[in-house]
Amino acid sequence: LKRFPASLPAHTGTYRVMVVDSNNCRSQDSIRLTVGPEYRIVYDATVCFHDTIQFAVTPQNLASVSCTGPRSFSGSGNLIRILKADTSRSGTYTFIVRDSSGCRDTSRLQVRVKPPIRLTFSGKSVYCQGQTTAFSFRPAGIVYPARYQWTGPASYSGTDSIVSLTGIASTRAGRYSLRVTGADGCFKDTFVDIEVKALPQVSFTADSLQPCLDGNRVRLTSTSSLASGSGSISSYLWTLGDGNSNFGAGPFTHRYAATGSYSVKLVVTSSFACKDSASRSISIHPEPVASFTINNKRQCLRGNSFVFTNRSAIASGSMSYSWNFGDGSGTTATNPSKTYSNAGRYTVRLISVSGNGCRDTITDTVRVRVFEYGDGYYDVRGVAYGDTQRVQINSRDTLIQV
């Protein structure tokens, strides 16, 4: 006998069966065959970590669909989903499908969940205003080539692996989100919160920016400040321009040993290591050395003429002068002359002043020793000023005070 057809029918129905022997004798009959359930399961055999494992079973008119799988999983229905699947969900999923005629079929499907993509942060998350950022995430367990998509504050968008922002401002502070996607479509989302700290506002005062050399004591005080939320001031560093330095906010005083211009710099650092500086120039000026000579310190009243020769000197710059002749008169001439109207002892004072206000003072004494009586003039010698001396004038003894 030959069996026809060679394979089972694909559809449920009534079929006629004919049997033919070797003598060509025949017999036929009808038979109804019910074909097992016809169905299709659509799924992904490989799933990214934390993606959804999904099985879609068609047609919808099946009597029942049940599924068992790893970690004692069980489910039923035409759409079976496992959310946020991890590697423990990898394995064999067994489906039992029944149709309305009671036929059943079993399918075993293999599903692999890929291990997670790991991202390691590189760089720092706190920056000082004006710095250049350089932060990134290094991926592992990804299929290269990888794609990067950054979003962040102030409409930031980037596709490089490293976020580099030159001269970062406070408006760039905030959350930077990243999606890294591998060549297989698996991706990992992450973020980093970036802080931007203000720089210290550095300033300082000096009680004098142009002191004179003699006895100079420059008093320095920091008036620096720091914006709220940017930490606290952690250190002060003063460089005073002459090889010396100081620490602390002050006030403190510093003496310069020589004339010249000195650059004073203050560097202030915050608790977040943000720093800024300010500088001011201090000029130490030379002082004049006042000096003068007199043609004759002792002169007679008649015809007296005191000539003062100014010998004042200064290392650099110009000078002006102020003379006081001790009788209520004075002058600003460089080399003055003076005639006194009355006898007496006079203290002459010279003040020499530099163009920067530095000054020196010197005094000397002159003496006018002549007195006048009537039409005659008499020289009294050897008598100290203020003493009395008896002299004979017009045959009369007269007591006078010199």
XYZ file of C-alpha atoms in Angstrom:
402
model
C 0.000 0.000 0.000
C 1.008 3.528 -0.608
C 0.073 6.282 1.807
C -1.275 9.530 0.412
C -0.616 12.301 0.971
C 3.063 12.197 1.997
C 2.509 14.771 4.804
C -0.303 15.639 7.141
C -2.831 18.203 6.051
C -2.114 21.738 7.182
C -5.685 22.669 7.994
C -8.567 21.156 9.944
C -11.301 19.622 7.718
C -12.901 16.504 6.183
C -10.630 14.544 3.886
C -11.420 11.604 1.526
C -9.099 8.626 1.837
C -8.669 6.109 -1.015
C -6.814 2.811 -0.613
C -5.492 0.986 -3.767
C -3.860 -2.473 -3.665
C -1.403 -4.002 -6.159
C -4.270 -5.399 -8.211
C -5.620 -1.941 -8.519
C -8.507 -2.783 -6.267
C -9.756 0.284 -4.492
C -11.649 1.355 -1.450
C -12.347 4.839 -0.145
C -13.790 6.580 2.849
C -14.037 10.052 4.436
C -12.274 11.161 7.592
C -12.297 14.429 9.532
C -8.914 15.653 10.706
C -8.302 18.354 13.296
C -4.909 20.025 12.848
C -3.125 21.239 16.027
C -3.221 24.959 16.917
C -1.745 27.313 14.340
C 0.090 30.213 16.048
C 3.100 32.507 15.860
C 5.259 33.930 18.645
C 7.145 37.154 17.893
C 9.999 38.022 20.290
C 13.609 39.226 20.460
C 16.099 36.523 21.269
C 18.578 39.127 22.592
C 17.470 41.915 24.896
C 19.405 44.864 26.335
C 19.755 45.083 30.078
C 16.678 46.649 31.685
C 14.791 46.510 28.423
C 11.459 44.688 28.152
C 11.216 41.010 27.202
C 8.070 40.729 25.119
C 6.305 37.787 23.559
C 3.438 38.507 21.140
C 1.338 35.440 20.303
C -1.066 35.382 17.365
C -3.830 34.783 16.439
C -5.935 36.365 19.119
C -8.628 33.621 19.087
C -6.474 30.940 20.727
C -8.112 29.262 23.671
C -5.169 29.771 26.010
C -1.525 30.762 26.063
C 0.659 30.111 29.087
C 4.364 30.682 29.635
C 6.942 29.698 32.248
C 10.532 30.848 32.471
C 13.588 31.672 34.619
C 13.178 32.797 38.213
C 9.840 30.973 38.450
C 8.313 33.259 35.910
C 4.777 32.477 34.746
C 2.485 34.396 32.496
C -0.468 34.006 30.223
C -2.216 35.731 27.364
C -1.361 36.792 23.857
C 1.017 39.531 25.077
C 3.492 38.615 27.787
C 5.941 41.265 29.013
C 8.751 41.292 31.539
C 9.747 44.878 32.346
C 13.298 46.001 33.148
C 14.761 42.577 32.580
C 18.160 41.813 34.013
C 20.566 38.973 33.297
C 18.732 36.683 35.687
C 15.887 36.594 33.143
C 18.088 34.924 30.526
C 17.141 31.328 29.726
C 14.389 29.141 28.262
C 10.772 30.261 28.093
C 8.222 27.424 27.563
C 4.900 28.192 25.897
C 1.853 25.936 25.944
C -0.741 26.941 23.376
C -4.310 25.496 23.115
C -6.894 26.176 20.448
C -10.682 26.006 20.660
C -10.714 22.372 19.537
C -8.596 21.332 22.507
C -5.395 20.809 20.550
C -2.240 21.983 22.216
C 1.349 22.663 21.258
C 4.539 23.440 23.173
C 7.340 25.816 22.124
C 10.618 26.467 23.897
C 12.306 29.794 23.188
C 15.770 30.958 24.260
C 16.185 34.570 25.427
C 19.479 36.276 26.411
C 19.586 39.489 28.419
C 22.837 41.366 27.868
C 24.835 42.493 30.877
C 24.455 46.155 31.836
C 26.531 48.966 30.395
C 28.630 50.478 33.174
C 29.561 54.165 33.206
C 32.380 55.521 35.357
C 32.564 59.270 35.982
C 35.844 60.980 35.225
C 36.692 64.553 36.176
C 35.280 66.778 38.882
C 31.844 68.135 39.554
C 32.762 71.423 41.244
C 34.420 74.163 39.202
C 35.507 77.708 39.826
C 34.037 80.420 37.685
C 36.158 80.955 34.588
C 37.745 77.503 34.605
C 37.557 75.018 31.722
C 35.517 71.898 32.429
C 36.641 68.413 31.477
C 34.295 65.686 32.683
C 33.067 62.487 31.065
C 31.774 58.972 31.664
C 33.848 55.973 30.563
C 31.611 53.112 29.346
C 32.256 49.410 29.850
C 30.266 46.456 28.527
C 29.195 48.387 25.450
C 29.365 47.434 21.774
C 31.507 49.985 19.987
C 31.333 52.367 18.274
C 29.405 54.222 20.942
C 27.319 57.368 20.513
C 27.048 60.109 23.126
C 24.246 62.583 23.602
C 24.594 65.271 26.285
C 22.040 67.837 27.360
C 22.483 70.459 30.038
C 21.834 73.978 31.336
C 21.661 77.018 29.056
C 20.474 74.800 26.161
C 23.711 72.836 26.156
C 23.859 69.919 23.724
C 26.886 67.848 22.787
C 27.885 64.589 21.157
C 31.499 64.288 22.341
C 32.486 61.868 25.058
C 33.969 64.720 27.133
C 32.173 67.913 28.109
C 34.637 70.776 27.740
C 33.392 74.287 28.508
C 35.938 77.085 28.379
C 35.539 79.837 30.962
C 32.498 78.289 32.597
C 30.000 80.771 34.031
C 27.477 80.340 36.825
C 24.719 79.992 34.216
C 26.293 76.668 33.218
C 25.779 75.136 36.652
C 23.178 72.374 36.915
C 22.423 68.854 35.773
C 24.104 67.385 32.704
C 22.317 64.292 31.350
C 23.995 61.708 29.134
C 22.767 58.810 27.005
C 25.449 56.436 25.729
C 24.264 54.095 22.967
C 26.187 51.115 21.645
C 26.259 49.817 18.083
C 23.690 47.159 19.093
C 21.211 49.806 20.212
C 21.636 49.155 23.912
C 22.020 52.362 25.891
C 22.651 53.692 29.349
C 21.339 56.935 30.839
C 23.101 58.848 33.588
C 23.683 62.392 34.809
C 26.047 64.550 36.860
C 25.279 67.730 38.793
C 27.885 70.411 38.102
C 28.463 73.255 40.543
C 30.126 76.537 39.590
C 31.562 78.472 42.528
C 32.209 82.204 42.439
C 35.738 83.546 42.701
C 36.652 85.652 45.729
C 36.209 89.372 45.194
C 39.716 90.481 46.112
C 40.503 93.991 47.299
C 42.659 95.624 49.949
C 43.499 99.027 51.342
C 46.808 100.697 52.099
C 46.906 103.712 54.371
C 49.501 105.287 52.073
C 50.439 104.448 48.515
C 53.256 107.013 48.311
C 54.966 107.227 51.687
C 58.341 108.790 52.351
C 61.244 106.518 53.145
C 61.974 107.786 56.618
C 59.806 105.983 59.123
C 57.472 104.484 56.520
C 54.971 101.996 57.903
C 52.472 100.899 55.288
C 49.314 99.499 56.865
C 47.617 96.844 54.694
C 44.125 95.400 55.214
C 42.161 92.920 53.103
C 38.610 93.971 52.232
C 37.966 90.833 50.163
C 34.594 89.046 50.125
C 32.982 85.875 48.782
C 29.488 85.351 47.377
C 26.995 83.289 49.344
C 27.070 79.591 48.509
C 30.657 79.668 47.335
C 32.224 78.493 50.574
C 34.440 80.585 52.799
C 37.798 82.294 52.451
C 40.429 79.789 53.491
C 43.704 81.639 52.938
C 45.371 84.960 52.180
C 48.793 85.310 50.606
C 50.484 88.695 50.388
C 53.599 89.283 48.307
C 54.960 92.692 49.187
C 57.274 93.304 46.251
C 60.528 93.373 48.218
C 60.912 89.623 48.770
C 58.747 89.574 51.871
C 55.331 88.000 52.278
C 52.539 87.822 54.814
C 49.470 85.760 55.579
C 46.088 86.587 56.990
C 43.489 89.254 56.349
C 45.331 91.943 58.293
C 45.624 94.687 59.181
C 49.407 94.559 59.439
C 52.193 97.047 58.787
C 55.257 96.691 56.613
C 58.360 98.861 56.390
C 60.277 99.215 53.133
C 64.022 99.594 53.504
C 64.717 101.419 50.264
C 63.074 103.808 47.873
C 61.400 102.482 44.745
C 58.130 101.166 43.376
C 56.801 97.922 44.859
C 53.935 95.789 43.536
C 51.828 94.444 46.394
C 49.746 91.421 45.426
C 47.048 89.682 47.468
C 45.893 86.180 46.484
C 42.699 84.970 48.186
C 41.642 81.306 48.049
C 38.220 79.907 48.951
C 37.384 76.607 50.612
C 36.593 75.254 47.116
C 40.138 76.168 45.969
C 38.811 79.033 43.851
C 41.256 81.907 43.860
C 41.691 85.398 42.524
C 44.099 88.244 43.146
C 44.461 91.999 43.225
C 47.581 94.156 42.982
C 48.469 97.735 43.863
C 51.655 99.704 43.443
C 53.302 101.390 46.412
C 56.015 103.974 45.737
C 58.538 104.755 48.469
C 59.896 108.245 47.865
C 63.255 109.669 48.926
C 63.363 112.450 51.475
C 65.338 115.639 50.996
C 68.245 116.474 53.269
C 67.797 120.108 54.226
C 70.971 122.163 54.545
C 72.103 125.748 54.094
C 75.080 128.006 54.760
C 75.210 131.668 55.814
C 77.704 134.204 54.540
C 78.180 135.612 58.069
C 76.154 134.576 61.091
C 77.055 137.682 63.093
C 76.590 141.063 61.520
C 76.184 144.659 62.595
C 72.774 146.174 62.375
C 73.842 148.892 59.946
C 74.191 147.386 56.510
C 73.473 143.799 57.564
C 72.833 141.427 54.692
C 72.525 137.778 55.449
C 72.910 135.585 52.370
C 71.558 132.045 52.711
C 72.920 129.473 50.299
C 70.666 126.432 49.981
C 72.617 123.162 50.117
C 69.576 120.838 50.308
C 69.834 117.590 48.359
C 67.583 114.723 47.290
C 68.252 111.420 45.519
C 65.704 112.084 42.802
C 62.958 114.523 41.987
C 62.446 118.193 42.599
C 62.186 120.261 45.773
C 60.481 123.389 47.021
C 61.534 125.467 49.987
C 60.042 127.408 52.841
C 62.202 129.856 54.837
C 61.341 131.415 58.188
C 63.764 134.140 59.278
C 62.641 134.257 62.897
C 61.203 137.787 62.763
C 57.827 136.851 61.294
C 59.011 137.059 57.717
C 59.879 134.311 55.264
C 60.216 133.359 51.618
C 60.054 130.436 49.203
C 63.138 131.458 47.252
C 65.903 128.936 46.822
C 68.807 131.134 47.955
C 67.332 134.177 49.708
C 68.960 137.205 51.293
C 67.703 138.904 54.457
C 68.248 142.305 56.081
C 67.086 142.625 59.657
C 65.662 145.889 60.936
C 66.422 145.251 64.568
C 69.282 143.918 66.545
C 68.812 140.563 68.097
C 69.257 136.818 67.818
C 67.123 135.094 65.168
C 66.453 131.439 64.481
C 66.353 130.753 60.761
C 64.409 127.662 59.680
C 64.520 125.959 56.256
C 61.945 123.335 55.283
C 62.839 121.426 52.105
C 59.876 119.619 50.511
C 60.115 117.061 47.698
C 57.642 116.886 44.835
C 56.013 113.927 46.651
C 55.575 115.820 49.900
C 58.553 114.375 51.754
C 60.251 116.993 53.881
C 63.207 117.769 56.086
C 63.837 120.728 58.384
C 67.012 122.425 59.571
C 67.600 125.523 61.724
C 70.487 127.872 62.429
C 70.889 131.072 64.399
C 72.038 134.532 63.227
C 72.882 137.503 65.423
C 72.535 141.213 64.781
C 74.744 142.814 67.404
C 74.582 146.528 66.683
C 72.509 149.112 68.551
C 71.713 152.705 67.464
C 71.759 155.833 69.740
C 70.913 159.157 68.226
C 73.107 159.811 65.248
C 75.842 157.456 66.380
C 76.302 153.775 66.109
C 78.179 151.839 68.703
C 79.578 148.382 68.696
C 79.314 146.554 71.952
C 81.650 143.604 71.853
C 81.804 140.647 74.152
C 78.335 141.125 75.531
C 75.785 138.323 75.202
C 72.412 139.104 73.736
C 70.029 140.127 76.495
C 72.770 141.271 78.829
C 73.244 144.881 79.923
C 76.324 146.984 79.389
C 77.195 150.401 80.735
C 78.601 152.712 78.052
C 79.397 156.416 77.899
C 77.357 158.343 75.424
C 77.760 162.187 75.204
C 79.819 162.174 78.425
C 77.035 160.429 80.293
C 76.991 156.916 81.593
C 74.102 155.077 80.005
C 72.925 151.567 80.794
C 71.768 149.788 77.654
C 70.579 146.298 76.879
C 72.064 144.604 73.949
